[in-house]
mmCIF file of C-alpha atoms in Angstrom:
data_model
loop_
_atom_site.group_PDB
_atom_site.id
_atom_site.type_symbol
_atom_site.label_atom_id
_atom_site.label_comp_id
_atom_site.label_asym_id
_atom_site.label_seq_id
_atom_site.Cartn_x
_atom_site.Cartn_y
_atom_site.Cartn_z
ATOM 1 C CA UNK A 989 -45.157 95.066 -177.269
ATOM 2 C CA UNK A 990 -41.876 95.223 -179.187
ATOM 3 C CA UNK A 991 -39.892 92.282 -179.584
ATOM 4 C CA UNK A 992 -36.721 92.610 -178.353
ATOM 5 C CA UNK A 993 -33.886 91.332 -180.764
ATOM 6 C CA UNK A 994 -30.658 89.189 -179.160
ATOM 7 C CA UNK A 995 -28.112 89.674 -180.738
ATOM 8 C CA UNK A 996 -24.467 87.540 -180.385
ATOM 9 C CA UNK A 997 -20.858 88.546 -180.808
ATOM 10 C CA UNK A 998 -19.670 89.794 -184.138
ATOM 11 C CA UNK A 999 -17.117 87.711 -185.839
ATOM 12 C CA UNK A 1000 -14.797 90.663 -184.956
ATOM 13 C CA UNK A 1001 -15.429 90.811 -181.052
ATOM 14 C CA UNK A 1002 -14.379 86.959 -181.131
ATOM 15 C CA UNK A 1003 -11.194 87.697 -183.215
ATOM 16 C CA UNK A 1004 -10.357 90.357 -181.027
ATOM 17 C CA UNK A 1005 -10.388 87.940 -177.913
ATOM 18 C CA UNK A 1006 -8.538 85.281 -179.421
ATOM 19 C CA UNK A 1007 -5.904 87.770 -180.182
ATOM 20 C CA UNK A 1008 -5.829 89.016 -176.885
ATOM 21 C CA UNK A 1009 -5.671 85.206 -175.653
ATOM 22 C CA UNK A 1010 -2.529 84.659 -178.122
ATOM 23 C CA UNK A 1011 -0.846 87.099 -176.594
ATOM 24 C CA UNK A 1012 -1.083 86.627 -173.220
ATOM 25 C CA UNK A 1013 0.005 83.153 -174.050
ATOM 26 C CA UNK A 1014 2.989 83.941 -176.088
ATOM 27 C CA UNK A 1015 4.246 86.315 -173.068
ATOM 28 C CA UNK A 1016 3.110 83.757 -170.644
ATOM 29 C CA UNK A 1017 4.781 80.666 -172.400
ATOM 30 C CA UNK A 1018 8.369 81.562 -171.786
ATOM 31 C CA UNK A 1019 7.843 82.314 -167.637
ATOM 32 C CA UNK A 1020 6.570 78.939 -167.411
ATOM 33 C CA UNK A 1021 8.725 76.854 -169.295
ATOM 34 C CA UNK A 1022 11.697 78.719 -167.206
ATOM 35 C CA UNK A 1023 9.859 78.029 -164.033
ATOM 36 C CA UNK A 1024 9.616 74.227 -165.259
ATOM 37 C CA UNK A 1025 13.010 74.180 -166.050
ATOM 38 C CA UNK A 1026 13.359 75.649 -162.456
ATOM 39 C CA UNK A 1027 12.145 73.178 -160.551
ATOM 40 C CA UNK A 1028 13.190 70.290 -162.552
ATOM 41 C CA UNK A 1029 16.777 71.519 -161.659
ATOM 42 C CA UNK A 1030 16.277 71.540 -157.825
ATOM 43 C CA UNK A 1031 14.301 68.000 -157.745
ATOM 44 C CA UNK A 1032 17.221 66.732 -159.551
ATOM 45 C CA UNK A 1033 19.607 68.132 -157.213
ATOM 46 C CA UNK A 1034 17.912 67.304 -153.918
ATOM 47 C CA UNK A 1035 17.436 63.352 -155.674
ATOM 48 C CA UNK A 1036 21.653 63.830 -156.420
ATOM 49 C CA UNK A 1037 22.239 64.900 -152.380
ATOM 50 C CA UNK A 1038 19.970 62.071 -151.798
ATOM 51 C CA UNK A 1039 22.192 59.598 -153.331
ATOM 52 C CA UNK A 1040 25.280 61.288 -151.884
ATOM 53 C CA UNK A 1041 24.028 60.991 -148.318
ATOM 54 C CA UNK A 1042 22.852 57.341 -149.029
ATOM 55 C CA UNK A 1043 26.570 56.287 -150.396
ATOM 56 C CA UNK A 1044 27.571 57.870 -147.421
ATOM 57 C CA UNK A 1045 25.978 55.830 -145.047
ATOM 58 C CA UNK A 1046 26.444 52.891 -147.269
ATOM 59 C CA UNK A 1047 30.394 53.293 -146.758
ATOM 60 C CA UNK A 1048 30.302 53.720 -143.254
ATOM 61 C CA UNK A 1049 28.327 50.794 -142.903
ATOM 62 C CA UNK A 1050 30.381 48.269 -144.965
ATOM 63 C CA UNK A 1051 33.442 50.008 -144.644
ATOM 64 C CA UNK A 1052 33.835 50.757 -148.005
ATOM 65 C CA UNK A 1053 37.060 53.062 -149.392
ATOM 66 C CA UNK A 1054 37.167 55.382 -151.734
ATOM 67 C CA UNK A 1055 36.896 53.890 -155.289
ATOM 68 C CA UNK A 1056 34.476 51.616 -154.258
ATOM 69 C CA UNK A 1057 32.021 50.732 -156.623
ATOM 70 C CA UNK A 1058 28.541 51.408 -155.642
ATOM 71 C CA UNK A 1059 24.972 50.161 -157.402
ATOM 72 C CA UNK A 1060 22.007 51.497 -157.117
ATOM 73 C CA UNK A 1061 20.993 48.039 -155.838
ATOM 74 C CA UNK A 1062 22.966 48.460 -152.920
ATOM 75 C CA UNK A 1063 21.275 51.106 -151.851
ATOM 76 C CA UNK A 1064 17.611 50.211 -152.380
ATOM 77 C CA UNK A 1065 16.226 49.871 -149.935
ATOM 78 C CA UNK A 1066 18.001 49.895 -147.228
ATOM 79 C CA UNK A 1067 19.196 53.581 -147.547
ATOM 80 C CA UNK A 1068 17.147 54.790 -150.003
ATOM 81 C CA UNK A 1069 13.325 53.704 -150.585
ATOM 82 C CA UNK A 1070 12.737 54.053 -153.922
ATOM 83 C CA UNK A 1071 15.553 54.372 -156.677
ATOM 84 C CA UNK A 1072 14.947 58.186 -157.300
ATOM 85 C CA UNK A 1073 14.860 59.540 -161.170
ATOM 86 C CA UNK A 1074 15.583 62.737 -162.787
ATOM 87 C CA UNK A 1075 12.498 64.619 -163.828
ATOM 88 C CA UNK A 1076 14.041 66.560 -166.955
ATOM 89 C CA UNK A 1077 15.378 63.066 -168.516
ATOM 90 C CA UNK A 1078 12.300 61.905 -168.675
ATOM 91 C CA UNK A 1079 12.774 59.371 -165.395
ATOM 92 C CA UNK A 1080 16.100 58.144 -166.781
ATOM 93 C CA UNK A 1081 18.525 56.931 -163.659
ATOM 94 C CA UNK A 1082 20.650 58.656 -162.222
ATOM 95 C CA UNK A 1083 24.498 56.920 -162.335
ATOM 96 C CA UNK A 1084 25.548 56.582 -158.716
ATOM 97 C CA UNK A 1085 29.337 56.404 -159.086
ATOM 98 C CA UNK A 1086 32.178 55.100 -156.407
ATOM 99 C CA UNK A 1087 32.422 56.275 -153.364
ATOM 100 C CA UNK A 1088 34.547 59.169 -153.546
ATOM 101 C CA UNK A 1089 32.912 60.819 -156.810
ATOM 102 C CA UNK A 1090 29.089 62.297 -156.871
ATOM 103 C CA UNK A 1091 26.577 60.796 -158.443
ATOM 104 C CA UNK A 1092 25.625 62.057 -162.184
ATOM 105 C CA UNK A 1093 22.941 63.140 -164.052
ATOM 106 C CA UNK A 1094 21.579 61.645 -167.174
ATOM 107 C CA UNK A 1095 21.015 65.002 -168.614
ATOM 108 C CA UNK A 1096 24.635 66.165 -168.297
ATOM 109 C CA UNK A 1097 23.415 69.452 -168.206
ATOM 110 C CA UNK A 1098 25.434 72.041 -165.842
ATOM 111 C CA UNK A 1099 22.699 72.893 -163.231
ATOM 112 C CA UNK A 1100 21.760 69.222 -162.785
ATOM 113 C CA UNK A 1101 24.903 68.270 -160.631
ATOM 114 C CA UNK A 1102 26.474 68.520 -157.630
ATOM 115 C CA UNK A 1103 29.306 71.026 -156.815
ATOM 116 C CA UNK A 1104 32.711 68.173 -155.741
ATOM 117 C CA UNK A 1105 32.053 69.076 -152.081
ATOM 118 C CA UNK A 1106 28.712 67.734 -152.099
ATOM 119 C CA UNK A 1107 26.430 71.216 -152.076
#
């Protein structure tokens, strides 16, 4: 009987995958990162509506006028359960504002806030 000889990858077949691997990373990479990005944006705005709504109430409630300073501590937890954080800042707070004005983002960037009419 012969003996049959196994035989493994060559260091070439290996280099070959890893390249192919690289590659589908490096086009990968960029998709995700923008789909990150993405979503990190829309969290932020539907915590930023969140507040809005919950200042909202909050004024009705106590009456409050325009220019009224609001805390976050007024609205925990009676309007809102949890204090919500942005997910791009790396959980910074968000600054809740008077009533009148929208609340902010910590990141300041443009598609982390809400439009003056609330949307």
């Amino acid at each position: 009987m012969r003996k049959r000889q196994e035989q493994g990858f060559t260091l070439v077949e290996i280099m070959v995958v890893l390249l192919i691997i690289g590659v589908l990373v490096t086009l990968a990479l960029p998709s995700w990162m923008g789909a990150r990005a993405r979503a990190q944006a829309r969290t932020c705005v539907a915590n930023l509506r969140q507040i809005q709504q919950a200042k909202e109430a909050y004024a009705l409630a106590t009456r409050a006028r325009n220019g009224t300073p609001v805390s976050m501590n007024d609205l925990v937890p009676t309007y809102l359960q949890e204090e919500p954080r942005c997910p791009a800042a790396g959980g910074a707070p968000y600054t809740v504002g008077a009533i009148g004005s929208p609340p902010t983002c910590p990141t300041g960037l443009p598609n982390h806030s809400l439009n003056w009419n609330g949307d």
